[in-house]
Amino acid sequence: MMDIITKFKNKRVIYLSPPQTLAFSFLVFIVLGTILLKLPIASTTYISWLDALFTATSAITVTGLVVVDTGVDFTVFGQVVIMILIQLGGLGLMTFAVLIVMVLGKKIGLHQRVLIQEALNQTSIGGLVRLVKILLIFTFTFEFLAFIILSLRWVPEYGLGYGMYTSLFHTISAFNNAGFSLWGDSLSGYVGDPIVNLTITFLFITGGIGFTVLADLWSKRRFRTLSLHTKLMLIGTLVINVVSMLLVFTLEYTNPATIGQLSLGDKIWASYFQAVTPRTAGFNTIEIGDMTTTSIFYLLMLMFIGAGSGSTGSGIKLTTFIVMILATLSFLKGKHETVVFHRTIKPHVILKALAIIVVSLIFIFLTIFTLTITENASFLMVVFETISAFGTVGLSMGLTGELSPIGKQIIILMMFIGRIGPLTLAFTLAKPKKSNIRYPEDEVFTG
Amino acid sequence: MMDIITKFKNKRVIYLSPPQTLAFSFLVFIVLGTILLKLPIASTTYISWLDALFTATSAITVTGLVVVDTGVDFTVFGQVVIMILIQLGGLGLMTFAVLIVMVLGKKIGLHQRVLIQEALNQTSIGGLVRLVKILLIFTFTFEFLAFIILSLRWVPEYGLGYGMYTSLFHTISAFNNAGFSLWGDSLSGYVGDPIVNLTITFLFITGGIGFTVLADLWSKRRFRTLSLHTKLMLIGTLVINVVSMLLVFTLEYTNPATIGQLSLGDKIWASYFQAVTPRTAGFNTIEIGDMTTTSIFYLLMLMFIGAGSGSTGSGIKLTTFIVMILATLSFLKGKHETVVFHRTIKPHVILKALAIIVVSLIFIFLTIFTLTITENASFLMVVFETISAFGTVGLSMGLTGELSPIGKQIIILMMFIGRIGPLTLAFTLAKPKKSNIRYPEDEVFTG
Ligand SMILES: [K+]
Ligand SMILES: [K+]
């Protein structure tokens, strides 16, 4: 496909910048996925074009919001289409393109490298091919091992065929942070099951931490020698997950609709699972809509923050959040530079973090604004659905199935924006304008 | 009072930084106000210590959230106490101190100038005394003229005594963006009255635009020669008010509970009033809780943005919002500097805007989080109450009167934080730490 675009380019018929190509590739697969899911052999019941489009978008953007019951309304053919879309969308279309090129033995050109760079959010081209190789090795190794473990758990329960099939589906869905499940209540049937809890969360935390982090860990292995980015991601992930688990446990402890009536062990498993899933995995083992308003509000923040850069997850990204907090602390302490782990964070990175947050908030604001007009639902449900789509999380308080046609279209757009990254979209829309004129500084009073 | 602090300082008994002195002064007046409002002669009915504290805080922070009916439950004595607290809090305690010093003919020392600088959010000490003089002339001129105009409207309606009294009360409350009214339904009785609409909104828009802007306009008078800050404030205020008016008009046009049943003229007046009041004035001419969810959500944003720097209003400030948007646009266009009106905005100002927004969001997040635990109200009502307190706006969907004792204490704290400025508080808490060690830069991937 990339070759086609390149050919078009050479003929000067169309010219697409790397972010535009990325967005365009996603669009092509959304269209293909929609058509495949709309085929009679894909579903067991009538599915509208809009619902097929919604499902295809939800799969390729690894969101997991569903308007039809994946395990019931789709045939195995439909489910396999969803599984392939998830793997394509999660690993990144560009990475797949590289794989094809590598398999065909072709040399990877600069233009393709720039595309991969965009997809993986890398700042240097060197070592990209190596990174992609590591990425693919990691992916298939992790997925294979998890598939074996889950099969050992589910084949005895469901028999060989469905047991292996459901293990494969949930493995791919988990590692790619898609959150699609063959069961209507997601993984609620395994709320206290250690194997399912550990395997699924290990998959989506690994997939969500970002491939650069995995590659760095793979090649260095000692904390002190790790890159700043890796250190921030590891410590940030640990801290936010532990804090979230304690909060969910405390806030839900006496809630009879969620974990109140579970045993202490199951309470802990459920708190752990619901604490780690909102930063884009999207599976759930308790009913999200039944959680306390305080928990749900806290989940909103987690969904907004999201996973790691260059990962199968979305959101503003954990490092964006950390950079923002660090820059603020430095400002409050009167420091001229933002320093962490004896390294200075570039001003440009801070400015980028600000831009990501501003652009994200604008998209979220516009979506909530519109949905409060089109949907007949509580404000909290609308906010939750919006941020879930933005972070390609896939958790819902129950609004997804009730969305109006316009509401579905808005959420489709939001999942798309959330996955290609609000900044990528904004870059695509903004016209770069370089200026060499320097203007004098002037004071503006803020706050 | 400042003299006392200075004396203490010289004796090394206590040392307070300028922001701490500012916060401390507010606290002293809150305590004084609480005691005065708790006196039997202040109220016509029993008022708890907590409610007296709430009212005193609401008045001195010019918020206008009320737990008791100002016009009914307080005597004229109590109302005059509230009026004085509003004038003190709105004009700034420091400004009053300067006034006293000037009247006494004393020379204003550097320490006092630094305090005024904090209160007015000025970055240079030079010209501060002149600014304060202009400020006081402006204030009393505007208040006197408005008092005359409102008296001409209300004396015929209410008679000489109450007519003049209510005109004075609403003049002071409006210019200082306090939003306190002697009437339980605020200014709903004058929803279509041109004199009341124009006088009140002129007062609070003028008071909320910031004294530096007024001083700049006073001395320059031609747009081209105005400072960047003044230009941004004037254009920003115009744009945001026009857009807001059109939105409120459109969103509420068919809402029978608000403007749906009013004449076209009254619809326009009501849209205008509700569009300009949320950026910290806090009066209302229609019931806020009856507005559409979409309007209320939009109002949340206006309340968060707030008024101008060094004004009688709060919020993150309109210029903080504008700087953030401009910095984001510059980043998206690949520019190295943020330029507007042929002037460059300093990186430090952008960093400060980021810090203000982050710190504000943290305070708002913690407040909403806690209130969802302590209060039995819808999520939207809780969010609205929180941001109204943060922006010292004073609009409410009706939660204020229903707040639990803990809820009242949290809102008291939030009004205080909102008025002294979240950054001032954060500065007070953060220990400045200068470092001369320079660390190498390292890459962090965001978004
Ligand atoms: K997901
Ligand atoms: K107010």
Coordinates of C-alpha atoms in Angstrom, one line a residue, chain B residues 34-411:
Chain B
T34 CA -17.1 35.8 60.8
I35 CA -17.3 37.3 64.3
L36 CA -19.2 40.4 63.1
L37 CA -21.7 38.3 61.1
K38 CA -22.2 36.0 64.1
L39 CA -23.2 38.9 66.4
P40 CA -26.9 38.8 67.3
I41 CA -27.4 42.2 65.7
A42 CA -26.2 40.9 62.3
S43 CA -28.9 38.4 61.6
T44 CA -32.7 38.1 61.9
T45 CA -32.5 34.3 62.6
Y46 CA -30.0 31.8 64.0
I47 CA -26.9 31.5 62.0
S48 CA -24.3 28.9 62.8
W49 CA -20.6 29.7 63.1
L50 CA -20.0 27.6 60.0
D51 CA -22.5 29.6 58.0
A52 CA -21.1 32.9 59.3
L53 CA -17.6 31.7 58.3
F54 CA -19.0 30.7 54.9
T55 CA -20.6 34.1 54.3
A56 CA -17.6 36.0 55.5
T57 CA -15.3 34.0 53.2
S58 CA -17.7 34.3 50.3
A59 CA -17.8 38.1 50.8
I60 CA -14.1 38.8 51.2
T61 CA -13.2 36.5 48.3
V62 CA -16.0 38.2 46.3
T63 CA -17.5 34.8 45.4
G64 CA -21.2 35.3 46.2
L65 CA -22.1 31.7 47.0
V66 CA -24.6 31.9 49.8
V67 CA -25.8 29.4 52.4
V68 CA -28.2 31.9 54.0
D69 CA -30.5 34.5 52.2
T70 CA -28.5 37.7 52.3
G71 CA -31.6 40.0 52.0
V72 CA -33.8 38.1 54.5
D73 CA -31.6 36.4 57.1
F74 CA -29.2 39.3 57.7
T75 CA -30.0 42.7 59.2
V76 CA -28.9 45.9 57.6
F77 CA -25.9 45.7 60.0
G78 CA -25.0 42.2 58.7
Q79 CA -25.5 43.4 55.1
V80 CA -23.2 46.4 55.6
V81 CA -20.6 44.1 57.0
I82 CA -20.9 42.0 53.9
M83 CA -20.7 45.1 51.7
I84 CA -17.5 46.3 53.5
L85 CA -15.9 42.8 53.2
I86 CA -16.7 42.8 49.5
Q87 CA -15.1 46.2 48.9
L88 CA -12.1 45.2 51.0
G89 CA -11.7 41.9 49.2
G90 CA -12.4 43.2 45.7
L91 CA -10.2 46.2 45.7
G92 CA -7.5 44.2 47.5
L93 CA -6.5 44.6 51.1
M94 CA -3.1 45.8 50.1
T95 CA -4.6 48.7 48.1
F96 CA -6.5 49.7 51.1
A97 CA -3.3 49.6 53.2
V98 CA -1.7 51.9 50.6
L99 CA -4.6 54.3 50.8
I100 CA -4.2 54.5 54.6
V101 CA -0.5 55.1 54.3
M102 CA -1.1 57.8 51.7
V103 CA -3.7 59.5 53.8
L104 CA -1.4 59.4 56.8
G105 CA 1.3 61.0 54.5
K106 CA 3.9 58.3 55.1
K107 CA 6.4 57.2 52.6
I108 CA 5.7 53.9 51.1
G109 CA 8.6 51.5 51.6
L110 CA 9.9 48.8 49.4
H111 CA 8.4 46.0 51.4
Q112 CA 4.9 47.5 51.1
R113 CA 5.4 48.0 47.4
V114 CA 6.2 44.3 47.0
L115 CA 3.0 43.4 48.8
I116 CA 0.9 45.7 46.5
Q117 CA 2.8 44.2 43.5
E118 CA 1.6 40.7 44.6
A119 CA -1.9 41.9 45.1
L120 CA -2.1 43.5 41.8
N121 CA 0.0 40.9 40.0
Q122 CA 2.4 43.6 38.7
T123 CA 5.9 42.7 37.6
S124 CA 7.6 46.0 38.1
I125 CA 7.5 48.1 41.2
G126 CA 7.9 51.4 39.5
G127 CA 4.7 53.3 38.9
L128 CA 2.8 51.1 41.4
V129 CA 1.8 54.0 43.6
R130 CA 0.5 55.8 40.6
L131 CA -1.4 52.7 39.5
V132 CA -3.0 52.5 42.9
K133 CA -4.1 56.1 42.8
I134 CA -5.6 55.6 39.4
L135 CA -7.3 52.4 40.7
L136 CA -8.9 54.2 43.6
I137 CA -10.1 57.1 41.4
F138 CA -11.5 54.7 38.9
T139 CA -13.3 52.6 41.6
F140 CA -15.0 55.4 43.4
T141 CA -15.9 57.3 40.2
F142 CA -17.4 54.2 38.6
E143 CA -19.2 53.2 41.8
F144 CA -20.6 56.7 42.4
L145 CA -21.9 57.0 38.8
A146 CA -23.4 53.5 38.9
F147 CA -25.0 54.2 42.3
I148 CA -26.7 57.3 40.8
I149 CA -28.0 55.5 37.8
L150 CA -29.3 52.5 39.8
S151 CA -30.9 54.9 42.3
L152 CA -32.7 56.6 39.5
R153 CA -34.1 53.2 38.6
W154 CA -34.8 51.8 42.0
V155 CA -35.8 54.8 44.2
P156 CA -39.0 55.2 42.2
E157 CA -39.7 51.5 42.7
Y158 CA -38.7 51.0 46.3
G159 CA -38.7 54.5 47.8
L160 CA -35.8 56.7 48.9
G161 CA -34.3 54.7 51.7
Y162 CA -34.4 51.1 50.4
G163 CA -34.0 52.3 46.8
M164 CA -30.7 54.0 47.5
Y165 CA -29.5 51.3 49.9
T166 CA -30.2 48.5 47.4
S167 CA -28.5 50.6 44.7
L168 CA -25.4 51.0 46.8
F169 CA -25.3 47.3 47.8
H170 CA -25.6 46.1 44.2
T171 CA -23.2 48.7 42.9
I172 CA -20.4 47.5 45.3
S173 CA -21.3 43.9 44.8
A174 CA -21.2 44.3 41.0
F175 CA -18.0 46.4 40.6
N176 CA -16.1 44.0 42.9
N177 CA -17.5 41.0 41.0
A178 CA -19.0 39.7 44.3
G179 CA -22.4 38.6 42.9
F180 CA -24.1 39.1 46.3
S181 CA -27.7 40.3 45.9
L182 CA -30.3 41.4 48.4
W183 CA -32.8 39.3 46.5
G184 CA -33.0 35.5 46.7
D185 CA -33.4 35.1 43.0
S186 CA -30.5 37.5 42.3
L187 CA -31.5 40.0 39.5
S188 CA -34.1 37.7 37.9
G189 CA -36.7 40.4 38.6
Y190 CA -34.9 42.6 36.0
V191 CA -34.2 40.0 33.3
G192 CA -35.3 42.4 30.5
D193 CA -34.5 45.8 32.2
P194 CA -32.0 47.7 30.1
I195 CA -30.8 50.0 32.9
V196 CA -30.1 47.2 35.4
N197 CA -28.6 45.0 32.7
L198 CA -26.3 47.6 31.3
T199 CA -25.2 49.2 34.6
I200 CA -24.5 46.0 36.4
T201 CA -22.7 44.3 33.5
F202 CA -20.7 47.5 32.8
L203 CA -19.6 47.5 36.5
F204 CA -18.5 43.9 36.7
I205 CA -16.9 43.8 33.2
T206 CA -14.9 47.0 34.1
G207 CA -14.0 45.6 37.5
G208 CA -13.1 42.3 36.0
I209 CA -10.9 43.4 33.2
G210 CA -8.0 44.4 35.5
F211 CA -6.8 47.8 36.7
T212 CA -3.7 47.7 34.6
V213 CA -5.9 47.6 31.5
L214 CA -7.9 50.5 32.7
A215 CA -4.8 52.5 33.6
D216 CA -3.3 51.7 30.2
L217 CA -6.5 52.8 28.4
W218 CA -6.6 56.0 30.5
S219 CA -3.1 57.0 29.6
K220 CA -2.9 55.9 26.0
R221 CA -6.4 55.9 24.5
R222 CA -5.2 54.8 21.0
F223 CA -5.3 51.0 20.3
R224 CA -2.0 50.8 18.5
T225 CA 0.0 52.3 21.4
L226 CA -1.6 50.0 24.0
S227 CA 0.4 47.3 25.8
L228 CA 0.2 43.7 24.5
H229 CA -1.6 42.8 27.7
T230 CA -4.2 45.4 27.2
K231 CA -4.7 44.5 23.6
L232 CA -5.2 40.8 24.4
M233 CA -7.6 41.6 27.3
L234 CA -9.7 43.9 25.2
I235 CA -10.0 41.6 22.1
G236 CA -10.2 38.5 24.3
T237 CA -13.1 39.9 26.4
L238 CA -15.0 41.1 23.3
V239 CA -14.6 37.8 21.4
I240 CA -15.4 35.5 24.4
N241 CA -18.5 37.6 25.4
V242 CA -19.9 37.7 21.8
V243 CA -19.4 34.0 21.3
S244 CA -20.8 33.2 24.7
M245 CA -23.9 35.3 24.1
L246 CA -24.6 33.7 20.7
L247 CA -24.2 30.2 22.3
V248 CA -26.4 30.9 25.3
F249 CA -29.1 32.4 23.0
T250 CA -29.0 29.4 20.6
L251 CA -28.9 26.7 23.3
E252 CA -31.6 28.2 25.5
Y253 CA -33.9 29.6 22.8
T254 CA -36.5 26.9 23.1
N255 CA -35.9 26.1 26.8
P256 CA -39.2 27.0 28.5
A257 CA -37.6 27.0 32.0
T258 CA -35.2 29.8 31.1
I259 CA -35.7 32.1 28.1
G260 CA -38.0 30.1 25.9
Q261 CA -41.1 32.0 27.0
L262 CA -39.6 35.4 27.1
S263 CA -40.0 38.1 24.3
L264 CA -37.2 38.3 21.8
G265 CA -35.8 41.4 23.5
D266 CA -35.8 39.8 26.9
K267 CA -34.2 36.6 25.3
I268 CA -31.4 38.8 24.0
W269 CA -30.9 40.6 27.4
A270 CA -30.9 37.3 29.3
S271 CA -28.5 35.7 26.9
Y272 CA -26.2 38.7 27.1
F273 CA -26.3 38.7 30.9
Q274 CA -25.7 35.0 31.4
A275 CA -22.9 35.1 28.8
V276 CA -20.9 37.7 30.7
T277 CA -21.7 36.8 34.3
P278 CA -19.9 33.4 34.6
R279 CA -16.4 34.8 34.2
T280 CA -16.6 35.7 37.9
A281 CA -19.4 38.2 38.4
G282 CA -21.9 35.7 39.7
F283 CA -25.2 37.5 39.4
N284 CA -27.9 35.8 37.4
T285 CA -31.2 36.8 35.7
I286 CA -32.4 33.3 34.9
E287 CA -32.2 30.2 37.0
I288 CA -28.8 28.6 36.3
G289 CA -29.9 25.1 37.3
D290 CA -32.7 25.2 34.7
M291 CA -30.4 25.8 31.8
T292 CA -29.6 23.0 29.4
T293 CA -26.7 20.6 30.3
T294 CA -24.9 22.0 27.2
S295 CA -25.1 25.6 28.4
I296 CA -24.1 24.6 31.9
F297 CA -21.1 22.7 30.6
Y298 CA -20.1 25.7 28.5
L299 CA -20.5 27.9 31.6
L300 CA -18.0 25.6 33.4
M301 CA -15.4 26.6 30.9
L302 CA -16.1 30.3 31.3
M303 CA -16.0 30.1 35.1
F304 CA -12.6 28.2 34.9
I305 CA -11.2 30.9 32.6
G306 CA -12.3 33.8 34.7
A307 CA -11.5 37.5 34.5
G308 CA -8.4 39.6 34.1
S309 CA -5.1 39.7 36.0
G310 CA -5.1 42.2 38.9
S311 CA -8.9 42.5 38.8
T312 CA -11.7 41.9 41.2
G313 CA -12.2 38.6 39.5
S314 CA -10.5 35.2 39.7
G315 CA -10.2 32.0 37.7
I316 CA -7.1 31.1 35.8
K317 CA -7.5 34.5 34.0
L318 CA -8.4 35.2 30.4
T319 CA -4.7 36.0 29.5
T320 CA -3.6 32.6 30.9
F321 CA -6.1 31.0 28.6
I322 CA -5.1 33.1 25.6
V323 CA -1.3 32.5 26.2
M324 CA -2.0 28.8 26.4
I325 CA -3.9 28.8 23.1
L326 CA -1.3 31.0 21.3
A327 CA 1.6 28.8 22.6
T328 CA -0.2 25.7 21.3
L329 CA -0.8 27.3 17.9
S330 CA 2.8 28.4 17.6
F331 CA 3.9 24.9 18.4
L332 CA 1.6 23.4 15.8
K333 CA 2.9 25.8 13.2
G334 CA 6.5 24.8 14.1
K335 CA 7.4 28.2 15.3
H336 CA 10.1 28.6 17.9
E337 CA 8.5 31.6 19.5
T338 CA 4.9 32.6 20.4
V339 CA 4.2 35.9 18.6
V340 CA 1.1 38.0 18.7
F341 CA 0.6 41.6 17.6
H342 CA 4.2 41.8 16.6
R343 CA 5.3 41.0 20.1
T344 CA 6.9 37.8 21.5
I345 CA 5.5 36.2 24.6
K346 CA 8.4 35.2 26.9
P347 CA 8.9 31.4 27.5
H348 CA 8.7 32.1 31.2
V349 CA 5.2 33.5 30.8
I350 CA 4.1 30.3 28.9
L351 CA 5.6 28.2 31.6
K352 CA 3.8 30.2 34.2
A353 CA 0.5 29.7 32.3
L354 CA 1.1 26.0 32.3
A355 CA 1.9 26.0 36.0
I356 CA -1.3 28.0 36.8
I357 CA -3.4 25.6 34.8
V358 CA -1.8 22.5 36.3
V359 CA -2.0 23.7 39.9
S360 CA -5.6 24.9 39.3
L361 CA -6.7 21.5 37.8
I362 CA -5.1 19.7 40.8
F363 CA -7.0 21.8 43.3
I364 CA -10.2 21.3 41.3
F365 CA -9.6 17.6 40.9
L366 CA -9.1 17.1 44.6
T367 CA -12.2 19.2 45.5
I368 CA -14.5 17.3 43.1
F369 CA -13.0 14.0 44.3
T370 CA -13.8 14.8 47.9
L371 CA -17.2 16.4 47.3
T372 CA -18.4 13.3 45.3
I373 CA -17.8 11.4 48.6
T374 CA -19.3 13.9 51.0
E375 CA -22.2 15.3 49.0
N376 CA -25.4 13.6 47.8
A377 CA -25.7 15.4 44.5
S378 CA -25.4 14.9 40.8
F379 CA -21.8 14.9 39.3
L380 CA -22.6 18.0 37.3
M381 CA -23.8 19.9 40.3
V382 CA -20.7 19.0 42.2
V383 CA -18.4 20.1 39.3
F384 CA -20.3 23.3 38.9
E385 CA -20.1 24.2 42.6
T386 CA -16.4 23.4 42.7
I387 CA -15.5 25.5 39.7
S388 CA -17.8 28.3 40.8
A389 CA -15.9 28.5 44.1
F390 CA -12.5 28.2 42.4
G391 CA -13.3 31.1 40.0
T392 CA -15.0 33.0 42.9
V393 CA -18.0 33.2 40.6
G394 CA -20.9 32.5 42.9
L395 CA -23.2 30.9 40.4
S396 CA -24.8 27.7 41.6
M397 CA -27.1 25.0 40.3
G398 CA -28.6 24.9 43.8
L399 CA -26.1 22.8 45.7
T400 CA -24.7 25.6 48.0
G401 CA -27.7 25.5 50.4
E402 CA -27.7 21.7 50.5
L403 CA -24.0 21.3 51.3
S404 CA -23.0 19.1 54.2
P405 CA -20.9 20.7 56.9
I406 CA -17.8 19.1 55.4
G407 CA -18.9 20.2 52.0
K408 CA -19.2 23.8 53.2
Q409 CA -15.7 23.7 54.7
I410 CA -14.3 22.4 51.4
I411 CA -16.0 25.2 49.4

